[in-house]
CSV table of N, CA and C in Angstrom, one decimal:
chain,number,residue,atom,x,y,z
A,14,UNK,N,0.8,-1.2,0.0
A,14,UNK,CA,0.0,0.0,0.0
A,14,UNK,C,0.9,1.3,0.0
A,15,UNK,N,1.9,1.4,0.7
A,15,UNK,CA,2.6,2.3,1.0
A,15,UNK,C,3.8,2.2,0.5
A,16,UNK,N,4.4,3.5,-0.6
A,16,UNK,CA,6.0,2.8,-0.6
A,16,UNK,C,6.6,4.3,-0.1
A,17,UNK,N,7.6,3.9,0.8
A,17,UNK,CA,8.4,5.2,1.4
A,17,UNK,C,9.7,4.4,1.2
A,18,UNK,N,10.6,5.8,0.5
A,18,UNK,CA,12.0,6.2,0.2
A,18,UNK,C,12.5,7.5,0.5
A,19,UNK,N,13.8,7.0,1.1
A,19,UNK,CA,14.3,8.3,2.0
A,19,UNK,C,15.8,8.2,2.2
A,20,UNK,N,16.5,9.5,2.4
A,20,UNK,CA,17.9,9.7,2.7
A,20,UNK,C,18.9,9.1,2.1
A,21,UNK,N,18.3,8.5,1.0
A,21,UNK,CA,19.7,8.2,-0.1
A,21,UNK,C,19.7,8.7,-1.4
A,22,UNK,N,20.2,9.2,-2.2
A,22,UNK,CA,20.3,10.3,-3.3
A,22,UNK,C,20.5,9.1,-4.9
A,23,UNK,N,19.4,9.6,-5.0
A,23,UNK,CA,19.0,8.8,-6.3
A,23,UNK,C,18.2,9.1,-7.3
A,24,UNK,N,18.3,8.4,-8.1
A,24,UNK,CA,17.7,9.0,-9.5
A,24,UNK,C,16.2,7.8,-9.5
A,25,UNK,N,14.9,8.5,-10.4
A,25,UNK,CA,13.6,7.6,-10.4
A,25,UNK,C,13.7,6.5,-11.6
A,26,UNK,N,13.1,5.7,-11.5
A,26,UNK,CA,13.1,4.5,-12.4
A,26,UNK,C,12.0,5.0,-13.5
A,27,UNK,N,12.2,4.3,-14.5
A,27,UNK,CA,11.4,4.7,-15.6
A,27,UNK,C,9.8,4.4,-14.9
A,28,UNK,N,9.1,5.1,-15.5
A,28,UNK,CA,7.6,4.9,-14.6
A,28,UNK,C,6.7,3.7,-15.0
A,29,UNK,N,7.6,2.7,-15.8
A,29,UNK,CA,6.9,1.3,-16.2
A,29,UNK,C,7.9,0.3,-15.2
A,30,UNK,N,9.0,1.3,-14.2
A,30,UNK,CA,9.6,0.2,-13.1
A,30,UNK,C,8.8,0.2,-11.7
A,31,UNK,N,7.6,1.1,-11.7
A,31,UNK,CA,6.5,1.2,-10.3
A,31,UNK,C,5.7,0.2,-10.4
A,32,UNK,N,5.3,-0.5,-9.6
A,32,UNK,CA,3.6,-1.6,-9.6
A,32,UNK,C,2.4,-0.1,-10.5
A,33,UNK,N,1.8,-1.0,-11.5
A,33,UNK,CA,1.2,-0.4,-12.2
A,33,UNK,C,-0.3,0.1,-10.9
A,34,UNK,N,-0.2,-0.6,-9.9
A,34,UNK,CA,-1.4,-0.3,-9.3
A,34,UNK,C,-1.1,0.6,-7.8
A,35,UNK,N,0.3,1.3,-8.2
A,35,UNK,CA,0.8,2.0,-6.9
A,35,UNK,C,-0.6,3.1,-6.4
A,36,UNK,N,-1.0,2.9,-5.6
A,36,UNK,CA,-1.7,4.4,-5.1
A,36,UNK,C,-1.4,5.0,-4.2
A,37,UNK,N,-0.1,5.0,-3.2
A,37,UNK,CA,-0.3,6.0,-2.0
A,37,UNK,C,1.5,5.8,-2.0
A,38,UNK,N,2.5,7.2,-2.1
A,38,UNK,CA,3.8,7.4,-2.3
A,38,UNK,C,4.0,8.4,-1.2
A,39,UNK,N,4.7,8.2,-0.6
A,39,UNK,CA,5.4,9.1,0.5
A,39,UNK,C,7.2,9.4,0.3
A,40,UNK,N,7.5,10.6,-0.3
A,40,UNK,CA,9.1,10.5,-0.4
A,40,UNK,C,9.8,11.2,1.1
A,41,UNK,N,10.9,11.0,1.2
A,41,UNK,CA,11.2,11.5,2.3
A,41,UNK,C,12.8,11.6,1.7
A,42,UNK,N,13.6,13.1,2.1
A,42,UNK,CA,14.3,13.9,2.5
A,42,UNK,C,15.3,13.0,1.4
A,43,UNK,N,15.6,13.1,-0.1
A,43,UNK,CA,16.7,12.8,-0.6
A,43,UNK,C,17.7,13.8,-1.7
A,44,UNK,N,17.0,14.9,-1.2
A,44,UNK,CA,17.4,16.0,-2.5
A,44,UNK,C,17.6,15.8,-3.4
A,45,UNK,N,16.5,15.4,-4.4
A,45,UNK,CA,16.7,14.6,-5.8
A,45,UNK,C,16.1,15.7,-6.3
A,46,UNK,N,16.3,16.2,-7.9
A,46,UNK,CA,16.0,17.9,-8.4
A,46,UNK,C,14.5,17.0,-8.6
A,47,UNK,N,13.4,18.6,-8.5
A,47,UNK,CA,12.4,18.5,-8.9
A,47,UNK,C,11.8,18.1,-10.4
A,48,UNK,N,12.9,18.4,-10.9
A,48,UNK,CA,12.4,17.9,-12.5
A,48,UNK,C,12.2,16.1,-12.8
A,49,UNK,N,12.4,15.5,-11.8
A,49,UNK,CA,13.0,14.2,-11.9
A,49,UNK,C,11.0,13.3,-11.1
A,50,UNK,N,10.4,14.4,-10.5
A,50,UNK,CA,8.7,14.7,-10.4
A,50,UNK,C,8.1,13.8,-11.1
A,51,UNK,N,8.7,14.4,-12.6
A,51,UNK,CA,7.3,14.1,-14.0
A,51,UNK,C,7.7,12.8,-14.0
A,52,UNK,N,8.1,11.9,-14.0
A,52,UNK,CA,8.2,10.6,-13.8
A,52,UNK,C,7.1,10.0,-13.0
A,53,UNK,N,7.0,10.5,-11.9
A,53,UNK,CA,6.1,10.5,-10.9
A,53,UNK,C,4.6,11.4,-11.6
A,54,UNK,N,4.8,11.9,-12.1
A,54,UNK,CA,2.9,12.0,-12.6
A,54,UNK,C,2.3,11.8,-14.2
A,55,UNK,N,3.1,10.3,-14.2
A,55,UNK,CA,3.1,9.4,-14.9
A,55,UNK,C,2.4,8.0,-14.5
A,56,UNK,N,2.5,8.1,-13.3
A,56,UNK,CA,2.0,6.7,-12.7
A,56,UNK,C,0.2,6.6,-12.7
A,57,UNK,N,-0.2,5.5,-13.5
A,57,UNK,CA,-1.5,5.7,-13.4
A,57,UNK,C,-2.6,5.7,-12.7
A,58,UNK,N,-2.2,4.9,-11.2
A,58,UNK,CA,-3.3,4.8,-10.0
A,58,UNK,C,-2.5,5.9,-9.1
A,59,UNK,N,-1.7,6.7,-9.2
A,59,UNK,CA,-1.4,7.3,-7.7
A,59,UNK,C,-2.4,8.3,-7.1
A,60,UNK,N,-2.7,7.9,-6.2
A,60,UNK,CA,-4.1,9.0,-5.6
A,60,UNK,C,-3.6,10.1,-4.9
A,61,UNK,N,-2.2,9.3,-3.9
A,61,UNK,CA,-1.7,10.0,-2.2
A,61,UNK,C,0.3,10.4,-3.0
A,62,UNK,N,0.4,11.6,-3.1
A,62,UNK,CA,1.3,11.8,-3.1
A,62,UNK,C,2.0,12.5,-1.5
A,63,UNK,N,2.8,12.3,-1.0
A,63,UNK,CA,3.7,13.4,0.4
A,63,UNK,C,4.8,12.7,0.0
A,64,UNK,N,5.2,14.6,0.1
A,64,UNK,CA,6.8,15.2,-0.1
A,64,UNK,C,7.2,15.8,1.2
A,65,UNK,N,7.9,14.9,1.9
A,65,UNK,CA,8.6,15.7,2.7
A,65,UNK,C,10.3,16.0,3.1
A,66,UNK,N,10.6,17.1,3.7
A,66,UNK,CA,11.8,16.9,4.2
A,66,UNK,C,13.0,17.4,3.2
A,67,UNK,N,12.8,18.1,2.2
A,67,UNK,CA,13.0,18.5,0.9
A,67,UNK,C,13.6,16.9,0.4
A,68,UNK,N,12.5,16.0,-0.2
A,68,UNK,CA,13.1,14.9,-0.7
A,68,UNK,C,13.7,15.5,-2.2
A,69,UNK,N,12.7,16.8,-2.9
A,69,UNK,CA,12.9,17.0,-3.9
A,69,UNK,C,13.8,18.5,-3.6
A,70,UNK,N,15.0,18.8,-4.3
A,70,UNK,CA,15.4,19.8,-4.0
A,70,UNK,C,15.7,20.8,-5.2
A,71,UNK,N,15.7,22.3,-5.2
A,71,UNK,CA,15.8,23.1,-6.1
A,71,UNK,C,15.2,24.5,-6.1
A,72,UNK,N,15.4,25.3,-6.8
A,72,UNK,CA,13.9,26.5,-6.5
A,72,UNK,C,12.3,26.4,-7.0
A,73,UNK,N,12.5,25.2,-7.9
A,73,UNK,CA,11.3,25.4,-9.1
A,73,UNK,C,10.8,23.8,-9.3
A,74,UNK,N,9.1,24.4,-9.2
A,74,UNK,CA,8.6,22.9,-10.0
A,74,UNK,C,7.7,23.0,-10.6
A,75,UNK,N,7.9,23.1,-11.5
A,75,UNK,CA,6.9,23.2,-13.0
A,75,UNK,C,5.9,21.5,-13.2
A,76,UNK,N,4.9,21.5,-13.1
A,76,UNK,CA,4.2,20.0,-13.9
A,76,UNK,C,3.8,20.7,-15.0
A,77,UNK,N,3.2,19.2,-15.6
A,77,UNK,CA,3.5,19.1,-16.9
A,77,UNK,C,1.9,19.0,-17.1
A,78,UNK,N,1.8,18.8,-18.6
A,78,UNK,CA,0.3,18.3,-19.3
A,78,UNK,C,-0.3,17.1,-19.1
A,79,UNK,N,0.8,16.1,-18.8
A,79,UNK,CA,0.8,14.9,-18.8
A,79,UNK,C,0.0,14.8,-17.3
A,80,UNK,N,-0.1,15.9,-16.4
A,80,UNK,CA,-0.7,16.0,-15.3
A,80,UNK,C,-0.4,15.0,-14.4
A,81,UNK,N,-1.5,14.5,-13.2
A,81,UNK,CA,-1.4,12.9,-12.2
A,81,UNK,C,-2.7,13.0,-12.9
A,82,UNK,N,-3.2,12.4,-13.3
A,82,UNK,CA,-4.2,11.8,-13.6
A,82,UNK,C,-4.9,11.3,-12.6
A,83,UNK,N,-5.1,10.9,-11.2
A,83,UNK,CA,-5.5,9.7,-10.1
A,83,UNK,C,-5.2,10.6,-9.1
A,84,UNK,N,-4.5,11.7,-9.2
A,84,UNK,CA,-4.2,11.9,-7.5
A,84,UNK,C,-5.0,12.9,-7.2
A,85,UNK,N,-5.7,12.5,-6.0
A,85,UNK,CA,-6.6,13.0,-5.0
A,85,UNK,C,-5.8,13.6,-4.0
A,86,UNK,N,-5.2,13.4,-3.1
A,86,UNK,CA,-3.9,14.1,-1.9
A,86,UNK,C,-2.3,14.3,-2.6
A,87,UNK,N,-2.2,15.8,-2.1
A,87,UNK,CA,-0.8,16.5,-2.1
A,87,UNK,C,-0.4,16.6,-0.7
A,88,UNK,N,0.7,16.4,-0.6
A,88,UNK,CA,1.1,17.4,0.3
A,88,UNK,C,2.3,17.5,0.3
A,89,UNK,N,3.2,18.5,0.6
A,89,UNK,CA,4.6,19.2,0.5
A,89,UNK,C,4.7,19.5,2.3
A,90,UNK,N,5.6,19.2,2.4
A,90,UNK,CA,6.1,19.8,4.0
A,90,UNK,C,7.9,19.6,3.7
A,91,UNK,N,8.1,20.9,4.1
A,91,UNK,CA,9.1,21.2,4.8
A,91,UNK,C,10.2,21.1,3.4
A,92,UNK,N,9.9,21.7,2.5
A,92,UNK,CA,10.7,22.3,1.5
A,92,UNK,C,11.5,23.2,1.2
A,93,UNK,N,12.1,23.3,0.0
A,93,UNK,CA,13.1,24.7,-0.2
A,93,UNK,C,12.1,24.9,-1.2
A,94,UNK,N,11.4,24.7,-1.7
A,94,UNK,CA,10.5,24.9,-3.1
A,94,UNK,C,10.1,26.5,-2.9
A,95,UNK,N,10.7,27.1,-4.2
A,95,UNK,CA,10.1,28.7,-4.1
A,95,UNK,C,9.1,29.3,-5.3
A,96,UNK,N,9.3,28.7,-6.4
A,96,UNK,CA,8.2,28.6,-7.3
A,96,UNK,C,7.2,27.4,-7.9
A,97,UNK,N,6.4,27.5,-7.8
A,97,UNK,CA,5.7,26.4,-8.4
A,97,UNK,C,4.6,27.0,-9.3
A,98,UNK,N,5.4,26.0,-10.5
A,98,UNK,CA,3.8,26.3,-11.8
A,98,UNK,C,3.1,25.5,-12.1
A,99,UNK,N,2.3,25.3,-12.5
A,99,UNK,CA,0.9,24.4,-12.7
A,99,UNK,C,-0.1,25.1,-13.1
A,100,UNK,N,-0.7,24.2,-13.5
A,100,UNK,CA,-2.4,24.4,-13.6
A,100,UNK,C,-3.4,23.6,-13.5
A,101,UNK,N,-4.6,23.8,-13.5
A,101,UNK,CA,-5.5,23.0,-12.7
A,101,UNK,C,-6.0,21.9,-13.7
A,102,UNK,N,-5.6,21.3,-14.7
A,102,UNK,CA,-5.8,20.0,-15.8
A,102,UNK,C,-4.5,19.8,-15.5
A,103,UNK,N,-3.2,19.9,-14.3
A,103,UNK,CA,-2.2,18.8,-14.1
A,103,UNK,C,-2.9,18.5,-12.9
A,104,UNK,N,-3.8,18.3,-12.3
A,104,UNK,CA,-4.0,17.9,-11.3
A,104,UNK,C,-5.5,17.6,-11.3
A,105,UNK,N,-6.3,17.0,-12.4
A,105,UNK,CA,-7.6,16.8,-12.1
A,105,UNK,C,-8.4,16.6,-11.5
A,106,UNK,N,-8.0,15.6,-10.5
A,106,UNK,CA,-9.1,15.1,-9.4
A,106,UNK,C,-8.5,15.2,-8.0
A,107,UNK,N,-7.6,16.2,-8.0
A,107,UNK,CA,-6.8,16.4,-6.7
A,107,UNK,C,-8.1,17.1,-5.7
A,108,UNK,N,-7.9,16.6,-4.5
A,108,UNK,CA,-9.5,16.7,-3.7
A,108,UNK,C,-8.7,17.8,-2.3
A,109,UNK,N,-7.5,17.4,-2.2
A,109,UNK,CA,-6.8,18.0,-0.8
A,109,UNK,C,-5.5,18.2,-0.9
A,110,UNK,N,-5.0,19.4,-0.4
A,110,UNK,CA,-3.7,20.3,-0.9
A,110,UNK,C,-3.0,20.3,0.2
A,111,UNK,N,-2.4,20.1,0.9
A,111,UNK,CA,-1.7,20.5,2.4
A,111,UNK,C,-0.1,21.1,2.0
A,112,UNK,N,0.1,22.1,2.9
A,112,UNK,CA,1.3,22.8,2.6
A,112,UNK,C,1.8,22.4,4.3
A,113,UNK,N,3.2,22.1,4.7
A,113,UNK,CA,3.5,22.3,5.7
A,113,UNK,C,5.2,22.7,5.9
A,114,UNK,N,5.4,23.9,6.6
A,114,UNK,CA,6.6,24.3,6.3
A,114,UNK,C,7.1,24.8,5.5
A,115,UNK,N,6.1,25.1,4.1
A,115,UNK,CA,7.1,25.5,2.9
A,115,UNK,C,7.6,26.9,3.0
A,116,UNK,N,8.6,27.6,3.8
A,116,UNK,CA,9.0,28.8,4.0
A,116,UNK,C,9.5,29.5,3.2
A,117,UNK,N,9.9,29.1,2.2
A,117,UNK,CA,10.5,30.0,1.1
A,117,UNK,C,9.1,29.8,-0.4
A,118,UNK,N,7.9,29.5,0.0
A,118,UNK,CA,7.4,28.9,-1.6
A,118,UNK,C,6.9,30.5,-1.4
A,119,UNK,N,6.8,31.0,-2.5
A,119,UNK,CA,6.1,32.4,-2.9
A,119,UNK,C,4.6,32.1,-3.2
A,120,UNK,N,3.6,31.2,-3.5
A,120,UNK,CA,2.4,31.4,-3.9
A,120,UNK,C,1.8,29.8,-4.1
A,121,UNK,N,1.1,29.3,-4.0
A,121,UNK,CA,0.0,28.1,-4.3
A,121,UNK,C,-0.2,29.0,-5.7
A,122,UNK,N,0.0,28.1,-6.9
A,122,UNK,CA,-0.4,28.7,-8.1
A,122,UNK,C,-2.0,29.2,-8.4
A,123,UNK,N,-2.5,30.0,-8.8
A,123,UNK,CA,-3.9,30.5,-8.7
A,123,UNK,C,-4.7,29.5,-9.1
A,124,UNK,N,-4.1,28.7,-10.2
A,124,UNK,CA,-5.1,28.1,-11.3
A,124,UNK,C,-5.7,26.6,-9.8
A,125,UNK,N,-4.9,26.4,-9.1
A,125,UNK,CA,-5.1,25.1,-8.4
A,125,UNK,C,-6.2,25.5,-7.9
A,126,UNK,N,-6.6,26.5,-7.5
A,126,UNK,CA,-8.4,26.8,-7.2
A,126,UNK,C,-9.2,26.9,-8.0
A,127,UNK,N,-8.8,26.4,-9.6
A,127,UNK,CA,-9.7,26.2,-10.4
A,127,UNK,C,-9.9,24.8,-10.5
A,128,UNK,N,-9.6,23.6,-9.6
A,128,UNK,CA,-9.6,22.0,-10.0
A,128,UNK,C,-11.1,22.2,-9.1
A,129,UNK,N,-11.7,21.2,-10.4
A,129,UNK,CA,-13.3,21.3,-9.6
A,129,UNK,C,-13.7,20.0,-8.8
A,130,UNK,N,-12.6,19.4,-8.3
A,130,UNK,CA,-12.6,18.5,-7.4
A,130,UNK,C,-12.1,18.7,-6.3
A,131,UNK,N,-11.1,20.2,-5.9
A,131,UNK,CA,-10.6,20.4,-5.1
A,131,UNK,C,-11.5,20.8,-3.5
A,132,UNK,N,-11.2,20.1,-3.1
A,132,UNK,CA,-12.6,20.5,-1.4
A,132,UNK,C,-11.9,21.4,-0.7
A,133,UNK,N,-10.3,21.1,-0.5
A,133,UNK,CA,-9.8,21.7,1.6
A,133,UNK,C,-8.1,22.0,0.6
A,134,UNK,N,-7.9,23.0,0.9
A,134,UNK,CA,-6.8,23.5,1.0
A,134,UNK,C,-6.3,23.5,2.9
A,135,UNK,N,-5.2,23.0,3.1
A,135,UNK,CA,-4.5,23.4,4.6
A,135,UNK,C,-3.5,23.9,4.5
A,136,UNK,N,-2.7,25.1,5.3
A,136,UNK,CA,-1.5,25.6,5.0
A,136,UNK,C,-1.0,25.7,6.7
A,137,UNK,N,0.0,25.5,6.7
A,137,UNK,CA,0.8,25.2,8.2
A,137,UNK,C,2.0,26.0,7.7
A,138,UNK,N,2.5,26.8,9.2
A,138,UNK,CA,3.8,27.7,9.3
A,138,UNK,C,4.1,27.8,7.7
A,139,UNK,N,3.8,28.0,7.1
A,139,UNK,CA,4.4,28.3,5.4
A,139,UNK,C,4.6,30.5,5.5
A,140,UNK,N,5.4,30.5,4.5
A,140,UNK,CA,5.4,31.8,4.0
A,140,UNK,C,4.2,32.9,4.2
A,141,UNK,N,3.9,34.1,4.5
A,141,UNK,CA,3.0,34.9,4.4
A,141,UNK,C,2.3,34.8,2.8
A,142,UNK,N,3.8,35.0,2.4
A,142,UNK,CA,3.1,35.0,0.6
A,142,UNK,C,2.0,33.6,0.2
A,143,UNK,N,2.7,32.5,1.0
A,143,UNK,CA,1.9,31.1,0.6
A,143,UNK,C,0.3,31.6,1.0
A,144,UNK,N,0.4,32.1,2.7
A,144,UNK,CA,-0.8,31.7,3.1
A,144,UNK,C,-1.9,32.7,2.6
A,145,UNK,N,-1.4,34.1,2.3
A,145,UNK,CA,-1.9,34.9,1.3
A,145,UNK,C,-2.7,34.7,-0.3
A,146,UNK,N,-1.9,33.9,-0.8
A,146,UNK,CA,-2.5,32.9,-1.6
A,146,UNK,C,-3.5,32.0,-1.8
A,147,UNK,N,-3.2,30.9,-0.8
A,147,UNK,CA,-4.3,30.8,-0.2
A,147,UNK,C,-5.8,31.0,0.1
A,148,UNK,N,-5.6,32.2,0.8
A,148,UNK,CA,-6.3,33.4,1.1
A,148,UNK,C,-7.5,34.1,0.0
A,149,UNK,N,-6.3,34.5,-1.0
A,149,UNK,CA,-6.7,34.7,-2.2
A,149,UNK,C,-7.5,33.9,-3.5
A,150,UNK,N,-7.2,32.5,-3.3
A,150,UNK,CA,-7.5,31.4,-4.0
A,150,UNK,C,-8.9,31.4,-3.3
A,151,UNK,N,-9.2,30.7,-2.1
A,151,UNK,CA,-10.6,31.1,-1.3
A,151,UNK,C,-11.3,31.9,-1.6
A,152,UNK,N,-11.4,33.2,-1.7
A,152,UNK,CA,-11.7,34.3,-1.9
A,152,UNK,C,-12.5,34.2,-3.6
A,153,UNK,N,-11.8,33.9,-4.3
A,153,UNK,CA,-12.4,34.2,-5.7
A,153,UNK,C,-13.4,33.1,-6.1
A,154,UNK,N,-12.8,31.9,-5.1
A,154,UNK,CA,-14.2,30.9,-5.3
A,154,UNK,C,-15.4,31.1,-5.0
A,155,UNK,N,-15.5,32.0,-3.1
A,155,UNK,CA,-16.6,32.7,-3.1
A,155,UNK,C,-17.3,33.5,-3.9
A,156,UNK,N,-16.4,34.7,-4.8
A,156,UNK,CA,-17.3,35.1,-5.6
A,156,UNK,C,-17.3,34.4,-6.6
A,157,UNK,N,-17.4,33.6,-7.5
A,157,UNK,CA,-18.2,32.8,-7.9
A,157,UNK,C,-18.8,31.9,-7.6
A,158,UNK,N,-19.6,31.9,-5.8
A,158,UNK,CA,-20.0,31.1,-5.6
A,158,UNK,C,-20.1,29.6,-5.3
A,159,UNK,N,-18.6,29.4,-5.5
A,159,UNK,CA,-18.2,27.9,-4.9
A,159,UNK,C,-17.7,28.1,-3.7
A,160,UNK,N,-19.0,27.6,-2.5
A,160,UNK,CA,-18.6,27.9,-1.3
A,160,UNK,C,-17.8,26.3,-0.9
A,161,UNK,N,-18.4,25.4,-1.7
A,161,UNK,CA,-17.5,24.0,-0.9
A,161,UNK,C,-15.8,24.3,-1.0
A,162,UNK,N,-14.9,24.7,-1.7
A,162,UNK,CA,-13.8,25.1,-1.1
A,162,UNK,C,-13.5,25.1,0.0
A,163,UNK,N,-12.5,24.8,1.0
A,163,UNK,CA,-12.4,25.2,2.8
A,163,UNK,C,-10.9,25.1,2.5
A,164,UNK,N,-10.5,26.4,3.2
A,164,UNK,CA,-9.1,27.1,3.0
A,164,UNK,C,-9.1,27.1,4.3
A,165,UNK,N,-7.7,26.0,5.2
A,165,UNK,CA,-8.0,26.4,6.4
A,165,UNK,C,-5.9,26.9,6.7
A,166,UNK,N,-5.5,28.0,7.8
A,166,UNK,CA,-4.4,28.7,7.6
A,166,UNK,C,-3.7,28.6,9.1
A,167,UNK,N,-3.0,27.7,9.2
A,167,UNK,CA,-2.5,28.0,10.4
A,167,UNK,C,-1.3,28.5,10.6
A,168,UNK,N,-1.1,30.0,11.8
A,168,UNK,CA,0.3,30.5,11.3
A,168,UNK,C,1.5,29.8,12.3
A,169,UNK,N,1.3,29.1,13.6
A,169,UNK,CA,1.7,29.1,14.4
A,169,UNK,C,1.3,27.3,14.7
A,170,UNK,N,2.3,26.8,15.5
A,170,UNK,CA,2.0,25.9,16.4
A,170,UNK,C,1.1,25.4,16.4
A,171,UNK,N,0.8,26.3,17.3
A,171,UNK,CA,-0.1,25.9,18.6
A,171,UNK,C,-1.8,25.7,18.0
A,172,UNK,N,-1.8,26.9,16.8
A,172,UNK,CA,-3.3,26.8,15.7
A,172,UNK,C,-3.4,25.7,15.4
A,173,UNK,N,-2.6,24.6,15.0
A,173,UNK,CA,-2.8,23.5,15.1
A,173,UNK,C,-3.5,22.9,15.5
């Protein structure tokens, strides 16, 4: 059910070397460049992606067209990640976004508040600019009326 890799620096296997029916990936802390990702949203069942610990390292993570197809859960904790681009057809059916620790990311890309699957954004100790974002993403769904969105922001600890 679960595959977790961590603390050894390595490169990803072609995406026909994963079990074709992988659904739930946890990486952990190997500073592998973010470009090395799109491999990873290639895989056809992955629902649960978490990145933590800067497994992926760099300033920048761009996805692709090729999108995750399957993934329902993100989550990023405790990154150097300072830009991220996307849009909301790389992430189709993504339902929950969690940010934790990402202190240097400048922004949640706007478009990710356009995935019409997206329910709960959560943002922990991240950047002002992140949780701003955030903020802002929420905000424009209300005016159009998509109140199911739930943008929840904690700055501290203890809000936890």
């Amino acid at each position: 059910k679960y595959q977790t890799l961590g603390m050894v620096p390595w490169s990803f296997p072609h995406p026909h070397m994963f079990p074709p029916s992988l659904k739930k990936l946890t990486l952990i802390g190997s500073h592998v460049n973010w470009n090395e990702l799109s491999i990873l949203e290639l895989l056809p069942s992955l629902e649960v992606l978490k990145i933590k610990d800067n497994f992926f390292n760099g300033p920048q993570w761009e996805t692709s067209d090729h999108g995750f197809p399957c993934l329902k859960f993100l989550k990023l904790s405790h990154t150097d990640l300072r830009e991220w681009i996307s849009s909301s057809s790389h992430f189709p059916n993504l339902q929950k976004l969690v940010l934790n620790g990402c202190l240097k990311l400048k922004e949640i890309p706007y478009e990710i508040g356009e995935i019409p699957t997206l329910q709960t954004i959560k943002v922990y100790r991240s950047s002002e600019s992140t949780m701003e974002s955030a903020r802002q993403i929420h905000e424009s769904n209300i005016d159009i009326g998509n109140y199911d969105l739930k943008v929840f922001i904690f700055h501290h600890f203890e809000d936890c």
